[in-house]
mmCIF file of C-alpha atoms and ligand atoms in Angstrom:
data_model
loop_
_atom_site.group_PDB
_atom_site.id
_atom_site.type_symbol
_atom_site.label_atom_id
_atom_site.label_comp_id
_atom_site.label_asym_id
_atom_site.label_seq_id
_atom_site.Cartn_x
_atom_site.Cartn_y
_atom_site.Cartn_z
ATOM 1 C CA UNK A 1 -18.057 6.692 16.996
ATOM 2 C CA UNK A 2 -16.231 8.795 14.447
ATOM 3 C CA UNK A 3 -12.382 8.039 13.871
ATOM 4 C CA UNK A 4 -10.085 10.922 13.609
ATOM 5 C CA UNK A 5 -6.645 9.555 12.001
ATOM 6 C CA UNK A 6 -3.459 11.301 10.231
ATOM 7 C CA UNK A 7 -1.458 9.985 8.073
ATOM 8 C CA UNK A 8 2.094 11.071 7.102
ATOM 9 C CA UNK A 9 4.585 8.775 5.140
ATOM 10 C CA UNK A 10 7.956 8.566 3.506
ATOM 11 C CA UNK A 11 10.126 10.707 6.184
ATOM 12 C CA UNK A 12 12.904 9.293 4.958
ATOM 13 C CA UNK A 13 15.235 10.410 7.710
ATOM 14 C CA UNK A 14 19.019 9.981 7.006
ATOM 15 C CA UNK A 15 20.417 11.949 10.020
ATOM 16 C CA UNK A 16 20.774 15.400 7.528
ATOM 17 C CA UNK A 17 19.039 18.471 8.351
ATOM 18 C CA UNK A 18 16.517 18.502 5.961
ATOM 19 C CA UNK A 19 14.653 15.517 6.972
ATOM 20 C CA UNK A 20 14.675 16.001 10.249
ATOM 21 C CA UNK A 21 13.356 19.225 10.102
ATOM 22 C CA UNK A 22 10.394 18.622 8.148
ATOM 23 C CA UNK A 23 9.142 15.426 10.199
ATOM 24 C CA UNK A 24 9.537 17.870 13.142
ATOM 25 C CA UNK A 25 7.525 20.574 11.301
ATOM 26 C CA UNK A 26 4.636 18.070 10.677
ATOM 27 C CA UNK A 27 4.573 16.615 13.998
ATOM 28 C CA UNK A 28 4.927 20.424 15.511
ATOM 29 C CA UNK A 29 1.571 20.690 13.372
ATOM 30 C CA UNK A 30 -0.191 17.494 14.428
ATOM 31 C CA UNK A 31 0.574 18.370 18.443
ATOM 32 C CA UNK A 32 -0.464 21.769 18.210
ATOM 33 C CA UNK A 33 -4.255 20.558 16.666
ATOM 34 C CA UNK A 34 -7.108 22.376 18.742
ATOM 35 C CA UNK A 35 -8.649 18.478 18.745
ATOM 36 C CA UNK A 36 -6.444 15.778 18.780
ATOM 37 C CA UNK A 37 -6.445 13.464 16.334
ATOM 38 C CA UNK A 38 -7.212 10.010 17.643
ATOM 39 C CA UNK A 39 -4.091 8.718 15.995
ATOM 40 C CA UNK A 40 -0.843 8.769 13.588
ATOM 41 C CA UNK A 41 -0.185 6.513 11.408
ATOM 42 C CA UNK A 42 2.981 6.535 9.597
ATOM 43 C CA UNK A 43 3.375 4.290 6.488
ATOM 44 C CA UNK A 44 6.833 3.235 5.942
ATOM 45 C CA UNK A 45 10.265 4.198 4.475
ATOM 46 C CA UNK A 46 10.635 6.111 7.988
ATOM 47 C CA UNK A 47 14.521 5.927 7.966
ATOM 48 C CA UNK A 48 16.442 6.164 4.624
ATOM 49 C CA UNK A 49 18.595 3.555 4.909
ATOM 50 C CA UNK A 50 17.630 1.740 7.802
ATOM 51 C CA UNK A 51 20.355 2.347 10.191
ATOM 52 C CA UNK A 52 19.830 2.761 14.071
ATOM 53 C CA UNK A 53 20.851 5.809 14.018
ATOM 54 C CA UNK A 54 17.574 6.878 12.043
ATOM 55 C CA UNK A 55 15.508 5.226 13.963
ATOM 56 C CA UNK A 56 16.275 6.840 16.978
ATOM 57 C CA UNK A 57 15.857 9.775 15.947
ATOM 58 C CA UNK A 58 12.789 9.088 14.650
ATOM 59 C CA UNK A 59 11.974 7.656 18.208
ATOM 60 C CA UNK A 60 12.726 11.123 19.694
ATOM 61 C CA UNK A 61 10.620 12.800 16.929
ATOM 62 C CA UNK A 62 7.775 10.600 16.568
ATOM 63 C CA UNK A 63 6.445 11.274 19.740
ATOM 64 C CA UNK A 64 2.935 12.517 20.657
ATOM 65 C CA UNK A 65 -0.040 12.923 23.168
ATOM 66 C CA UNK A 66 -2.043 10.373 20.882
ATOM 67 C CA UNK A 67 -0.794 7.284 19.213
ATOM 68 C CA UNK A 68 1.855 6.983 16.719
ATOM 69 C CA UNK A 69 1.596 3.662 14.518
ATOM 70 C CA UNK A 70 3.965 2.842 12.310
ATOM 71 C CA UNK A 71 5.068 0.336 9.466
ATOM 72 C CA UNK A 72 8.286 -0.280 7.508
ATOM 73 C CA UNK A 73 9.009 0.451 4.038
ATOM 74 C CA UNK A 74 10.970 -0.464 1.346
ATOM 75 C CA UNK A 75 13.930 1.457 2.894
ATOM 76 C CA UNK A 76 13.189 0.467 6.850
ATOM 77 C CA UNK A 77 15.390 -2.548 7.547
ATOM 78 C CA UNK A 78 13.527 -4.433 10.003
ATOM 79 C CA UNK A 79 15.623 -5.507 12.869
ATOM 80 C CA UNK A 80 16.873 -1.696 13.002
ATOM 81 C CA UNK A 81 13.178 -0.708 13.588
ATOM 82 C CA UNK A 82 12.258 -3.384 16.020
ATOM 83 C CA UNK A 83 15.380 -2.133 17.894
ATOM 84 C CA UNK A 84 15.020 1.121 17.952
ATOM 85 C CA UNK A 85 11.491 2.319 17.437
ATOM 86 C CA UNK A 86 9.550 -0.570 18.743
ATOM 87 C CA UNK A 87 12.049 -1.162 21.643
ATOM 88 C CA UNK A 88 11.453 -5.093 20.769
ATOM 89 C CA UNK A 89 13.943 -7.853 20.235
ATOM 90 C CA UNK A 90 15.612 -7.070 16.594
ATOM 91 C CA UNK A 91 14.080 -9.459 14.968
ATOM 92 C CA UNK A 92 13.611 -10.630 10.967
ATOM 93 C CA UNK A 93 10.411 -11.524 10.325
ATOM 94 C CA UNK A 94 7.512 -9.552 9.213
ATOM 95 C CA UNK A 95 5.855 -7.057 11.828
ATOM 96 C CA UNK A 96 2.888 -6.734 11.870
ATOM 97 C CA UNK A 97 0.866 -5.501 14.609
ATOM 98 C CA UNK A 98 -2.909 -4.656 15.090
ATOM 99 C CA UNK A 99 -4.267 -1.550 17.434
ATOM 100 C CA UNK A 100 -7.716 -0.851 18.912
ATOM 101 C CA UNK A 101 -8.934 3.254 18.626
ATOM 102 C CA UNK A 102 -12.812 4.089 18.968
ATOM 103 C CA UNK A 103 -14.139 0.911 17.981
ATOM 104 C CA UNK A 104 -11.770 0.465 14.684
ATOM 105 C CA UNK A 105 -9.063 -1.752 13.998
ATOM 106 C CA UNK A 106 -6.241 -0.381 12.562
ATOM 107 C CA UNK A 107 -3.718 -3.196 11.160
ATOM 108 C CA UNK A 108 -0.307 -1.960 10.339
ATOM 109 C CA UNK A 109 0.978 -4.704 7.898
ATOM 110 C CA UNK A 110 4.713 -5.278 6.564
ATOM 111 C CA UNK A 111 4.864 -5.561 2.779
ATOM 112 C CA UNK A 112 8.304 -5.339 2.509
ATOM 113 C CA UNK A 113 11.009 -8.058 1.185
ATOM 114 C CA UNK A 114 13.958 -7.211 2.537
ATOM 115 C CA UNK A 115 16.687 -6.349 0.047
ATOM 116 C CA UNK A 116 14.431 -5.412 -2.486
ATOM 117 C CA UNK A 117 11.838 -2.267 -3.178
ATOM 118 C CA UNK A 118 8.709 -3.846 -4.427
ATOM 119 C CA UNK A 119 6.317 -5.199 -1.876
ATOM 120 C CA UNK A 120 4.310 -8.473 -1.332
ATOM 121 C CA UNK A 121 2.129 -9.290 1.757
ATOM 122 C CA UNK A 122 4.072 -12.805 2.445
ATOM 123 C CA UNK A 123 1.596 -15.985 3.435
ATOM 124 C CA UNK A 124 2.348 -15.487 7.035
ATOM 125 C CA UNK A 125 0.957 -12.232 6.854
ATOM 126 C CA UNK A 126 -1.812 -12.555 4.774
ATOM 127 C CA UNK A 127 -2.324 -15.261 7.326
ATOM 128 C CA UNK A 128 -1.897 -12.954 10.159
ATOM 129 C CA UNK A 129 -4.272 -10.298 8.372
ATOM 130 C CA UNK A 130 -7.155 -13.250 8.561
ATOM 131 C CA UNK A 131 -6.609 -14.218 11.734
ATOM 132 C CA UNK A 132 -7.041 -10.910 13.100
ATOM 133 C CA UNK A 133 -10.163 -10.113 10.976
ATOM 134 C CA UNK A 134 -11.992 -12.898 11.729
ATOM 135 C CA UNK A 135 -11.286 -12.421 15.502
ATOM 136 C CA UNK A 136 -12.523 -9.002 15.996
ATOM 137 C CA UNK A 137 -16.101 -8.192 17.589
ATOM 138 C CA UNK A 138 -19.226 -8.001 14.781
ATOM 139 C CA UNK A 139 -19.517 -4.569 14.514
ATOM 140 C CA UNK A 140 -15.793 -3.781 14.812
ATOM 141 C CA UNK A 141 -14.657 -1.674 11.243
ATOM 142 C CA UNK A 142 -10.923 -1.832 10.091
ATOM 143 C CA UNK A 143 -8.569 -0.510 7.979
ATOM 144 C CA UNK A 144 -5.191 -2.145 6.777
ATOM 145 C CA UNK A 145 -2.143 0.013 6.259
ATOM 146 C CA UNK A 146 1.047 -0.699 4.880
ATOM 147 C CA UNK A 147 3.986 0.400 2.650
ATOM 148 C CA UNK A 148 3.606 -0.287 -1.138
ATOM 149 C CA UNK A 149 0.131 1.181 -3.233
ATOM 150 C CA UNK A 150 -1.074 -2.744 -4.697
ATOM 151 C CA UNK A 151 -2.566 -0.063 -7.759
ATOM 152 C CA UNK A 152 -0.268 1.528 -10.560
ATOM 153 C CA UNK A 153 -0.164 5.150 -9.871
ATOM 154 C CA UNK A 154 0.561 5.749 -13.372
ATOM 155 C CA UNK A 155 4.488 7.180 -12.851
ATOM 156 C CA UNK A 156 7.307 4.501 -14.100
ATOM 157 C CA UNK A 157 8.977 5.050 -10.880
ATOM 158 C CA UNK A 158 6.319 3.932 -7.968
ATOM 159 C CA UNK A 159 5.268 1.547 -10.375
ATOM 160 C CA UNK A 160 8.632 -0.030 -11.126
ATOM 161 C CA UNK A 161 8.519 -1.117 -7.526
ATOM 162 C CA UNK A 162 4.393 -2.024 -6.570
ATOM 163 C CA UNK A 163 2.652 -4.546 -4.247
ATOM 164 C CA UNK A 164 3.128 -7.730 -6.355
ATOM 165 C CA UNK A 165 0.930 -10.629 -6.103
ATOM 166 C CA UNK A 166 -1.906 -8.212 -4.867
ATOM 167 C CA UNK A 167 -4.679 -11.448 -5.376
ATOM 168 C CA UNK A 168 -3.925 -12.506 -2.113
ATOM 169 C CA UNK A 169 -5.169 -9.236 -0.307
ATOM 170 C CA UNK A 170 -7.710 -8.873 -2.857
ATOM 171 C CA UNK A 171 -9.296 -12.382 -1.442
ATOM 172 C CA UNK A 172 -9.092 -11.142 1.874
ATOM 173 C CA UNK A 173 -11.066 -8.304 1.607
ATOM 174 C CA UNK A 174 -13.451 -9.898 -0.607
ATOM 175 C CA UNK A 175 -13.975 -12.698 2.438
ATOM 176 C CA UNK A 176 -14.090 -9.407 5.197
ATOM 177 C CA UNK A 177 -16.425 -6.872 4.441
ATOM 178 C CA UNK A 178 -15.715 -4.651 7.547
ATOM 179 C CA UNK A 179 -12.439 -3.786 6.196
ATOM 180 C CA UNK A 180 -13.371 -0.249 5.081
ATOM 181 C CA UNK A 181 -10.623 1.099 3.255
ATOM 182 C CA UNK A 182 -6.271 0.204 2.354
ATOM 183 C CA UNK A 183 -4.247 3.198 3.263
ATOM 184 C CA UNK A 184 -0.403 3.179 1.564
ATOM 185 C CA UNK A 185 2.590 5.025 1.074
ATOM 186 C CA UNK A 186 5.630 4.732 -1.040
ATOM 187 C CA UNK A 187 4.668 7.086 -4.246
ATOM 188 C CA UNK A 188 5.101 10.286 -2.817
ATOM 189 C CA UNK A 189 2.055 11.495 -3.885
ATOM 190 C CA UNK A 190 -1.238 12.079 -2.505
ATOM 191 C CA UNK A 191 -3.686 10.103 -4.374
ATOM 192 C CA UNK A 192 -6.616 7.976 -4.406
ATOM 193 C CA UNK A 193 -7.684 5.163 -6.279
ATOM 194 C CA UNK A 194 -9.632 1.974 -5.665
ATOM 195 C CA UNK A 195 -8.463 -1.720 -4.033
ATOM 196 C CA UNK A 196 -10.829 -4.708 -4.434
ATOM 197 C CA UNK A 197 -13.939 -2.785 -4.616
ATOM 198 C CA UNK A 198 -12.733 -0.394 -1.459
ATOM 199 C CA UNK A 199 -10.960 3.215 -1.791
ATOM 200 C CA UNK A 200 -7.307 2.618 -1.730
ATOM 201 C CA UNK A 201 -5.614 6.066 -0.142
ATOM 202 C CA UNK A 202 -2.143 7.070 -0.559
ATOM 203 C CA UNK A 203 -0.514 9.378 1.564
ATOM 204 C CA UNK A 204 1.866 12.440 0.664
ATOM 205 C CA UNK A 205 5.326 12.445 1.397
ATOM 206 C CA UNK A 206 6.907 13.898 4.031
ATOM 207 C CA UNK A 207 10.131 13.781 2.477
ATOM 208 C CA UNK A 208 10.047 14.926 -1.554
ATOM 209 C CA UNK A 209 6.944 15.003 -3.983
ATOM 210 C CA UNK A 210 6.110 12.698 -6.882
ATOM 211 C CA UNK A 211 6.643 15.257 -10.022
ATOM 212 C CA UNK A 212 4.004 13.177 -12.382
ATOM 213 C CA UNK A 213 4.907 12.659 -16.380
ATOM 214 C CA UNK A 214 2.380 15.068 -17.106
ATOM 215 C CA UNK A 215 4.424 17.959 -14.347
ATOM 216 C CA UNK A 216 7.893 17.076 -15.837
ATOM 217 C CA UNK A 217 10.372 14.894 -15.864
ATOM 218 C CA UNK A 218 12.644 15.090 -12.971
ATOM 219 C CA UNK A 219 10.561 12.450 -10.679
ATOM 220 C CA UNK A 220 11.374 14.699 -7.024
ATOM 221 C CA UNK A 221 10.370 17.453 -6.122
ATOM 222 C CA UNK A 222 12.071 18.694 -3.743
ATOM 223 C CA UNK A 223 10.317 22.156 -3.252
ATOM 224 C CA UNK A 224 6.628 21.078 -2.281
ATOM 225 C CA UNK A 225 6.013 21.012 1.575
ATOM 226 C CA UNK A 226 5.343 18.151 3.577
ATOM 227 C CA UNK A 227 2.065 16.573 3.423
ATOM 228 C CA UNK A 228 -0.604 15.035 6.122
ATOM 229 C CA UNK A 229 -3.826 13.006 5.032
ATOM 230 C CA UNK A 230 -6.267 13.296 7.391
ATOM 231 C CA UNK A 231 -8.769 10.443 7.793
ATOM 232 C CA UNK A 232 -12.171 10.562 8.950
ATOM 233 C CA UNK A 233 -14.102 7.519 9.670
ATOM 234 C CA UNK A 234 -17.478 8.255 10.606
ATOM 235 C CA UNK A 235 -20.454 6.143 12.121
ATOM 236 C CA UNK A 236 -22.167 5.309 8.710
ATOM 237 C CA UNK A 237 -18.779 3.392 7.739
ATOM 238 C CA UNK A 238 -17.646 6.052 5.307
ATOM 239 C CA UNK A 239 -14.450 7.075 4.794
ATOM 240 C CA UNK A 240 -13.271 11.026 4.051
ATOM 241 C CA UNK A 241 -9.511 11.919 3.770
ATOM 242 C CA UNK A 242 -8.917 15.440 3.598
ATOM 243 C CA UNK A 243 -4.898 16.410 2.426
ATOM 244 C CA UNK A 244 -2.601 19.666 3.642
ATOM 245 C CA UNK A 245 0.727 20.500 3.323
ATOM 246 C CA UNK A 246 2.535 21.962 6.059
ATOM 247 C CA UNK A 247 4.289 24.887 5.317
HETATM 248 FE FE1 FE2 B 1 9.660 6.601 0.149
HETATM 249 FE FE1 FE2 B 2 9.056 3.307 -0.417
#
């Protein structure tokens, strides 16, 4: 069964105009598709600073026909999102949840540490990440999400602030060959690179664009449009992402 996914990233919604109106603008985009996408997935930094105010609104704006899965990022604070966006108890730990689409399972994982930007998949999680791997049907594919790229994306700033201890994940996906791909966000950039022998994919911001060494210096760019990765997953186990910008 082919698996029709989006992914958008890095709203970064802080209550101010701007923000809100380009998540709306993508989301106007992604409900107006002639064929639905199976589903959303939105990798992290959703609110700016984490505040249930942001989440709220993201509540009110995240909201489709299809499925919209989320993780946190580096700037999500976690009981805020459980509150708010999950409508679960505000709790601290790690959150982590797995969904079923057209034979796939999609893991949304929490990388973050709270108080600080870089990620690490914690030993509960990696844990969790097993467990669910090892539980699913034979023939069932999946793909792992979450917030921080575990790959340098060659800009200082991204790469000041990475998936550390990456080995761990690396291991699992050695030991679980129907994982088929790791889909991030954090950089701002759209970009692909490789993971442990799979294609890692990053998604474009929603918020500002990564302005790369080579494009500048100024690290956001603040004119590019919104971008949307869309994933297709098709019956030979292959993965395509095609990338727009919505205007
Ligand atoms: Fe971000
Ligand atoms: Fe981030």
């Amino acid at each position: 069964m082919t698996l029709l996914l989006a992914q958008i990233s890095d709203l970064h919604l802080d209550g101010g105009e701007r923000a809100t109106r380009r998540a709306a603008r993508v989301m106007d985009y992604l409900r107006a598709l002639p064929r639905p996408v199976d589903a959303v997935l939105v990798t992290g930094d959703i609110a700016d600073h984490g505040a249930e105010a942001e989440y709220e609104e993201a509540a009110r704006l995240l909201v489709a026909p299809f499925p919209v899965l989320t993780c946190p990022g580096n700037h999500d604070a976690r009981p805020a999102y459980r509150k708010a966006l999950l409508g679960e108890p505000a709790g601290a730990d790690a959150v982590n949840q797995v969904h079923h689409i057209a034979g796939t399972a999609l893991l949304m994982c929490d990388s973050t540490v709270p108080g600080r930007d870089e990620g690490r998949l914690d030993d509960a999680t990696l844990a969790w990440i097993d467990a669910t791997l090892t539980g699913l049907p034979r023939d069932t594919r999946a793909l792992i999400a979450f917030h921080q790229p575990p790959v340098a994306v060659h800009h200082p700033l991204p790469d000041s602030a990475m998936l550390e201890q990456p080995e761990g994940l690396a291991a699992l996906l050695e030991a679980h060959p129907r994982v088929v791909a790791v889909l991030t966000g954090h950089a701002h950039t759209a970009a692909s690179s490789t993971f442990a022998g799979r294609p890692l994919v990053v998604a474009p911001a929603v918020t500002w664009t990564l302005r790369m060494p080579w494009e500048g210096d100024a690290p956001a760019d603040r004119d590019q449009p919104p971008g949307i990765a869309f994933h297709v997953l098709d019956d030979t186990g292959r993965l395509t992402t095609h990338y727009r910008v919505v205007l």
